[in-house]
Amino acid sequence: MLFDLNENCGETFPGCDYRPTDRKNWMASLGPKDLHINNIVWPGTHNSATDRIGIPCISRPFAQCQTLSVYQQLALGTRVLDIRVDENNRVCHGILLTYNIDVDINDVKKFLSETTSEVIILEIRTEYGHRDPPEFEDYLEEKLSMYLIHQDDYVFGKTIAELLPKRIICVWKPRNSPQPKPGSPFWSAEYLKDNWIDTDLPSTKFDSNLKYLSDQAPVSSRYFFYRVENTVTAQPDNPVVCVRPVTGRIHGYARLFINRCFAKGCANRLQVFSTDFIGGDFVDACVGLTHARVHGEC
């Protein structure tokens, strides 16, 4: 169904032809004084830190959602990261484990040290079925304090230039510990929302994404980030359970989704757009729409 829709409707939208010359520095290229936080279309990754999850060729195909490291994703243009941890500071996806969170934090710091005006949303959550890592806020503050943008509703109306040199909106989502409070270096779960649709049917996910996005307020009057995930999820009653072939059913329709957002009148609600196995064209679509917003083309 999405194939036919794509054939009939196409992939055009304001900014669709724009390609950043330097994805690593695309925010700087668009102009920090012109980029308001709430007006950016943020390219994100789902389960960002799973490039080395599990055992290669055995358990990895069932949990790996990205093949690039966090640093490589950021250099490609990703600006929203979704990282899950366990009680031992290990990155995980369900029951499968990978490296210590230090690896990803160091990747973030490396990227920020090599750029001047790129802002990222760093979401870290305790994975389902695990306990919160002890004293985790203290750990994050020690590692990232010089970059952390404090929780404040006024941030949404500010430009990147007004926030610099601070460059990380860190959303910390513990399971049992208290949520970060206003004014904290960390942002609570209510500031990054989504409607997770657990399906392996691409048309169901596509249509549901449009419906839930349409229910949101425009970005100009919203004081939280709303995420749409261009992904589908393997189901136990389907013989195909490896991530890549399942999510591949929807992977190529990101530009079609933006096109349909304009057709349905909800493009002014799109803000965080995430995917599995991110590539340059997905980033370009998000940056292109951001470019169009900055220049008043939509």
Tab-separated table of C-alpha atoms in Angstrom:
chain	number	residue	atom	x	y	z
A	1	MET	CA	0.000	0.000	0.000
A	2	LEU	CA	2.788	2.453	0.780
A	3	PHE	CA	4.436	1.630	-2.540
A	4	ASP	CA	1.259	2.577	-4.401
A	5	LEU	CA	0.811	5.704	-2.278
A	6	ASN	CA	4.375	6.715	-3.047
A	7	GLU	CA	3.816	6.181	-6.759
A	8	ASN	CA	0.650	8.290	-6.712
A	9	CYS	CA	1.648	11.067	-4.319
A	10	GLY	CA	5.419	11.302	-4.665
A	11	GLU	CA	7.972	12.589	-2.206
A	12	THR	CA	7.902	16.336	-2.786
A	13	PHE	CA	7.532	18.893	-0.005
A	14	PRO	CA	8.972	22.344	0.741
A	15	GLY	CA	12.742	21.939	1.019
A	16	CYS	CA	12.839	18.438	-0.468
A	17	ASP	CA	15.552	19.417	-2.969
A	18	TYR	CA	17.829	20.946	-0.357
A	19	ARG	CA	20.946	18.909	0.464
A	20	PRO	CA	23.345	20.156	3.151
A	21	THR	CA	26.907	20.368	1.898
A	22	ASP	CA	28.232	19.383	5.335
A	23	ARG	CA	25.907	17.115	7.308
A	24	LYS	CA	28.237	17.156	10.294
A	25	ASN	CA	27.700	20.914	10.659
A	26	TRP	CA	24.243	21.356	9.178
A	27	MET	CA	22.916	23.495	12.023
A	28	ALA	CA	25.864	25.852	11.696
A	29	SER	CA	25.251	26.013	7.933
A	30	LEU	CA	21.607	27.022	8.398
A	31	GLY	CA	22.604	29.747	10.845
A	32	PRO	CA	22.482	29.522	14.662
A	33	LYS	CA	20.788	32.945	14.829
A	34	ASP	CA	17.976	31.728	12.556
A	35	LEU	CA	17.360	28.284	14.031
A	36	HIS	CA	14.738	28.316	16.786
A	37	ILE	CA	14.695	25.129	18.837
A	38	ASN	CA	10.978	24.521	18.316
A	39	ASN	CA	11.226	25.041	14.536
A	40	ILE	CA	13.888	22.417	13.845
A	41	VAL	CA	12.984	19.053	12.333
A	42	TRP	CA	15.347	16.889	14.360
A	43	PRO	CA	16.627	13.716	12.639
A	44	GLY	CA	16.843	10.994	15.266
A	45	THR	CA	17.746	7.359	15.671
A	46	HIS	CA	15.759	4.626	17.396
A	47	ASN	CA	17.800	2.461	19.790
A	48	SER	CA	20.839	4.509	18.894
A	49	ALA	CA	23.502	2.527	20.730
A	50	THR	CA	22.895	-0.959	19.329
A	51	ASP	CA	25.657	-1.110	16.715
A	52	ARG	CA	27.467	-3.777	18.765
A	53	ILE	CA	24.548	-5.267	20.695
A	54	GLY	CA	24.485	-8.996	21.466
A	55	ILE	CA	26.519	-11.652	19.653
A	56	PRO	CA	27.271	-11.157	15.933
A	57	CYS	CA	25.178	-13.378	13.626
A	58	ILE	CA	23.454	-14.993	16.640
A	59	SER	CA	21.527	-12.532	18.811
A	60	ARG	CA	22.568	-9.245	17.155
A	61	PRO	CA	20.139	-9.458	14.178
A	62	PHE	CA	17.212	-9.539	16.622
A	63	ALA	CA	18.175	-6.326	18.438
A	64	GLN	CA	20.470	-4.213	16.272
A	65	CYS	CA	18.706	-1.063	15.070
A	66	GLN	CA	21.795	0.908	13.987
A	67	THR	CA	25.077	-0.135	12.397
A	68	LEU	CA	26.820	3.189	12.967
A	69	SER	CA	28.381	4.230	16.259
A	70	VAL	CA	26.895	7.192	18.100
A	71	TYR	CA	29.749	9.378	16.875
A	72	GLN	CA	29.202	8.279	13.270
A	73	GLN	CA	25.478	8.970	13.573
A	74	LEU	CA	26.129	12.486	14.861
A	75	ALA	CA	28.665	13.158	12.121
A	76	LEU	CA	26.073	11.986	9.573
A	77	GLY	CA	23.619	14.577	10.904
A	78	THR	CA	21.624	12.768	13.610
A	79	ARG	CA	20.603	15.161	16.372
A	80	VAL	CA	18.383	13.022	18.627
A	81	LEU	CA	19.781	9.948	20.363
A	82	ASP	CA	17.767	7.220	22.118
A	83	ILE	CA	19.968	5.262	24.535
A	84	ARG	CA	18.799	2.642	27.038
A	85	VAL	CA	20.805	1.561	30.083
A	86	ASP	CA	20.684	-1.036	32.847
A	87	GLU	CA	21.548	-0.836	36.538
A	88	ASN	CA	25.260	-1.382	35.783
A	89	ASN	CA	25.609	1.517	33.315
A	90	ARG	CA	25.585	-0.956	30.433
A	91	VAL	CA	23.758	-0.053	27.250
A	92	CYS	CA	21.061	-2.592	26.442
A	93	HIS	CA	18.081	-3.470	24.281
A	94	GLY	CA	15.773	-5.689	26.269
A	95	ILE	CA	17.859	-8.464	27.793
A	96	LEU	CA	20.773	-8.030	25.375
A	97	LEU	CA	23.782	-6.007	26.503
A	98	THR	CA	26.574	-4.099	24.850
A	99	TYR	CA	29.269	-1.666	25.985
A	100	ASN	CA	29.306	0.703	28.985
A	101	ILE	CA	27.515	4.033	28.583
A	102	ASP	CA	30.958	5.688	28.765
A	103	VAL	CA	31.473	4.712	25.107
A	104	ASP	CA	28.475	6.752	23.979
A	105	ILE	CA	29.186	9.696	26.276
A	106	ASN	CA	32.723	9.875	24.905
A	107	ASP	CA	31.332	9.761	21.350
A	108	VAL	CA	29.026	12.679	22.149
A	109	LYS	CA	31.868	14.697	23.659
A	110	LYS	CA	34.139	13.952	20.705
A	111	PHE	CA	31.505	15.186	18.272
A	112	LEU	CA	30.826	18.351	20.239
A	113	SER	CA	34.559	19.081	20.489
A	114	GLU	CA	34.791	18.964	16.682
A	115	THR	CA	31.805	21.276	16.034
A	116	THR	CA	30.735	24.690	17.286
A	117	SER	CA	26.982	25.137	16.837
A	118	GLU	CA	25.385	21.685	16.722
A	119	VAL	CA	22.799	21.019	19.448
A	120	ILE	CA	21.644	17.499	20.281
A	121	ILE	CA	18.797	15.953	22.240
A	122	LEU	CA	20.271	13.112	24.278
A	123	GLU	CA	17.561	10.818	25.625
A	124	ILE	CA	18.747	8.232	28.140
A	125	ARG	CA	16.264	5.895	29.782
A	126	THR	CA	16.382	2.889	32.044
A	127	GLU	CA	15.427	-0.049	29.858
A	128	TYR	CA	12.246	-1.967	30.648
A	129	GLY	CA	12.929	-4.834	33.061
A	130	HIS	CA	15.993	-3.146	34.583
A	131	ARG	CA	16.655	-0.964	37.617
A	132	ASP	CA	17.918	2.593	37.469
A	133	PRO	CA	21.722	2.874	37.568
A	134	PRO	CA	22.759	4.345	40.937
A	135	GLU	CA	23.705	8.049	41.135
A	136	PHE	CA	23.267	8.323	37.384
A	137	GLU	CA	22.452	12.041	37.329
A	138	ASP	CA	25.702	12.737	39.207
A	139	TYR	CA	27.569	10.657	36.630
A	140	LEU	CA	26.011	12.518	33.679
A	141	GLU	CA	26.593	15.920	35.223
A	142	GLU	CA	30.239	15.112	35.888
A	143	LYS	CA	30.742	14.018	32.265
A	144	LEU	CA	28.641	16.624	30.435
A	145	SER	CA	28.137	19.646	32.708
A	146	MET	CA	29.794	22.157	30.370
A	147	TYR	CA	27.283	21.311	27.611
A	148	LEU	CA	24.007	20.796	29.496
A	149	ILE	CA	21.060	23.091	28.734
A	150	HIS	CA	18.934	23.335	31.894
A	151	GLN	CA	15.262	22.389	31.884
A	152	ASP	CA	13.254	25.517	31.078
A	153	ASP	CA	10.155	26.024	28.900
A	154	TYR	CA	11.670	29.213	27.504
A	155	VAL	CA	14.279	27.144	25.649
A	156	PHE	CA	11.725	26.179	22.989
A	157	GLY	CA	11.452	29.757	21.718
A	158	LYS	CA	15.180	30.451	21.769
A	159	THR	CA	17.623	30.212	18.882
A	160	ILE	CA	20.699	28.024	18.950
A	161	ALA	CA	22.819	31.187	19.135
A	162	GLU	CA	21.041	32.200	22.335
A	163	LEU	CA	21.800	28.827	23.947
A	164	LEU	CA	25.461	28.521	23.013
A	165	PRO	CA	27.891	27.409	24.363
A	166	LYS	CA	25.409	24.954	25.965
A	167	ARG	CA	24.543	22.266	23.419
A	168	ILE	CA	22.857	19.214	24.989
A	169	ILE	CA	19.210	18.847	25.966
A	170	CYS	CA	19.571	15.712	28.092
A	171	VAL	CA	16.276	13.922	28.731
A	172	TRP	CA	16.746	11.439	31.575
A	173	LYS	CA	13.948	8.899	32.038
A	174	PRO	CA	14.471	6.759	35.147
A	175	ARG	CA	11.997	4.023	36.025
A	176	ASN	CA	11.910	4.375	39.810
A	177	SER	CA	14.045	7.383	40.732
A	178	PRO	CA	12.479	10.876	40.883
A	179	GLN	CA	12.078	12.704	37.570
A	180	PRO	CA	14.351	15.721	36.965
A	181	LYS	CA	12.851	18.949	38.325
A	182	PRO	CA	12.470	22.361	36.606
A	183	GLY	CA	15.790	24.175	36.483
A	184	SER	CA	17.669	20.877	36.609
A	185	PRO	CA	20.514	20.138	34.157
A	186	PHE	CA	18.270	17.291	32.963
A	187	TRP	CA	14.850	17.233	31.328
A	188	SER	CA	12.040	14.992	32.511
A	189	ALA	CA	10.137	12.450	30.415
A	190	GLU	CA	7.270	14.869	29.744
A	191	TYR	CA	9.549	16.907	27.488
A	192	LEU	CA	10.031	14.147	24.903
A	193	LYS	CA	6.806	12.351	24.056
A	194	ASP	CA	5.656	9.876	21.440
A	195	ASN	CA	2.902	7.379	20.747
A	196	TRP	CA	4.569	4.018	20.347
A	197	ILE	CA	2.667	1.799	17.904
A	198	ASP	CA	3.817	-1.798	18.316
A	199	THR	CA	3.228	-3.294	14.859
A	200	ASP	CA	5.136	-4.867	11.989
A	201	LEU	CA	2.620	-3.558	9.444
A	202	PRO	CA	4.057	-0.514	7.664
A	203	SER	CA	0.726	0.979	6.553
A	204	THR	CA	-0.672	0.663	10.081
A	205	LYS	CA	2.361	2.426	11.529
A	206	PHE	CA	2.396	5.090	8.795
A	207	ASP	CA	-1.300	5.935	9.206
A	208	SER	CA	-1.102	5.847	13.007
A	209	ASN	CA	1.887	8.186	12.957
A	210	LEU	CA	-0.121	10.656	10.873
A	211	LYS	CA	-3.133	10.394	13.169
A	212	TYR	CA	-1.204	10.923	16.391
A	213	LEU	CA	0.853	13.734	14.878
A	214	SER	CA	-2.346	15.475	13.759
A	215	ASP	CA	-3.551	15.398	17.382
A	216	GLN	CA	-0.575	17.479	18.545
A	217	ALA	CA	-0.404	21.264	18.829
A	218	PRO	CA	1.766	23.126	16.287
A	219	VAL	CA	5.438	23.323	17.236
A	220	SER	CA	5.126	27.086	17.752
A	221	SER	CA	2.776	26.611	20.720
A	222	ARG	CA	4.149	23.391	22.199
A	223	TYR	CA	6.498	23.143	25.180
A	224	PHE	CA	7.728	19.607	24.620
A	225	PHE	CA	9.293	17.618	21.797
A	226	TYR	CA	7.026	15.167	20.004
A	227	ARG	CA	8.657	12.222	18.239
A	228	VAL	CA	7.452	10.273	15.225
A	229	GLU	CA	9.314	7.017	14.554
A	230	ASN	CA	9.577	5.771	10.989
A	231	THR	CA	9.983	2.177	12.197
A	232	VAL	CA	8.054	-1.053	12.555
A	233	THR	CA	8.658	-3.782	15.112
A	234	ALA	CA	8.999	-7.545	14.704
A	235	GLN	CA	6.100	-9.522	16.196
A	236	PRO	CA	6.264	-13.025	17.736
A	237	ASP	CA	3.509	-14.361	15.472
A	238	ASN	CA	5.468	-13.476	12.331
A	239	PRO	CA	8.247	-15.783	11.064
A	240	VAL	CA	10.432	-12.771	10.188
A	241	VAL	CA	11.778	-11.423	13.473
A	242	CYS	CA	15.153	-9.886	12.559
A	243	VAL	CA	15.112	-6.101	12.807
A	244	ARG	CA	16.483	-5.087	9.417
A	245	PRO	CA	14.083	-6.931	7.073
A	246	VAL	CA	11.102	-5.957	9.232
A	247	THR	CA	11.878	-2.268	9.629
A	248	GLY	CA	12.914	-2.176	5.991
A	249	ARG	CA	9.214	-2.364	5.097
A	250	ILE	CA	8.786	1.284	6.102
A	251	HIS	CA	12.359	2.558	5.981
A	252	GLY	CA	12.186	4.044	2.493
A	253	TYR	CA	9.004	6.055	3.025
A	254	ALA	CA	10.257	8.916	5.194
A	255	ARG	CA	9.928	11.488	2.420
A	256	LEU	CA	6.482	10.181	1.578
A	257	PHE	CA	5.511	10.675	5.226
A	258	ILE	CA	6.565	14.336	5.130
A	259	ASN	CA	4.651	14.749	1.873
A	260	ARG	CA	1.526	13.313	3.509
A	261	CYS	CA	1.997	15.600	6.531
A	262	PHE	CA	1.562	18.568	4.217
A	263	ALA	CA	-1.398	16.931	2.490
A	264	LYS	CA	-3.088	16.315	5.863
A	265	GLY	CA	-2.281	19.760	7.229
A	266	CYS	CA	-0.052	18.588	10.081
A	267	ALA	CA	3.433	19.410	8.764
A	268	ASN	CA	3.643	22.283	11.267
A	269	ARG	CA	3.518	19.660	14.026
A	270	LEU	CA	6.462	17.541	12.859
A	271	GLN	CA	9.506	17.999	15.063
A	272	VAL	CA	11.485	14.866	16.013
A	273	PHE	CA	11.600	12.261	13.247
A	274	SER	CA	13.476	9.033	14.043
A	275	THR	CA	14.430	5.891	12.172
A	276	ASP	CA	16.324	2.630	12.330
A	277	PHE	CA	19.553	2.292	10.320
A	278	ILE	CA	19.796	5.995	9.596
A	279	GLY	CA	21.234	7.157	6.286
A	280	GLY	CA	22.105	10.432	4.627
A	281	ASP	CA	18.855	10.801	2.698
A	282	PHE	CA	16.789	10.649	5.901
A	283	VAL	CA	18.943	13.385	7.410
A	284	ASP	CA	18.659	15.467	4.234
A	285	ALA	CA	14.852	15.232	4.302
A	286	CYS	CA	14.742	16.604	7.861
A	287	VAL	CA	17.319	19.308	7.182
A	288	GLY	CA	15.558	20.263	3.950
A	289	LEU	CA	12.258	20.823	5.757
A	290	THR	CA	14.076	22.788	8.469
A	291	HIS	CA	15.690	24.925	5.751
A	292	ALA	CA	12.247	25.605	4.258
A	293	ARG	CA	10.884	26.664	7.657
A	294	VAL	CA	13.808	29.011	8.266
A	295	HIS	CA	13.248	30.669	4.890
A	296	GLY	CA	9.493	30.954	5.295
A	297	GLU	CA	8.669	28.468	2.550
A	298	CYS	CA	6.119	26.613	4.690
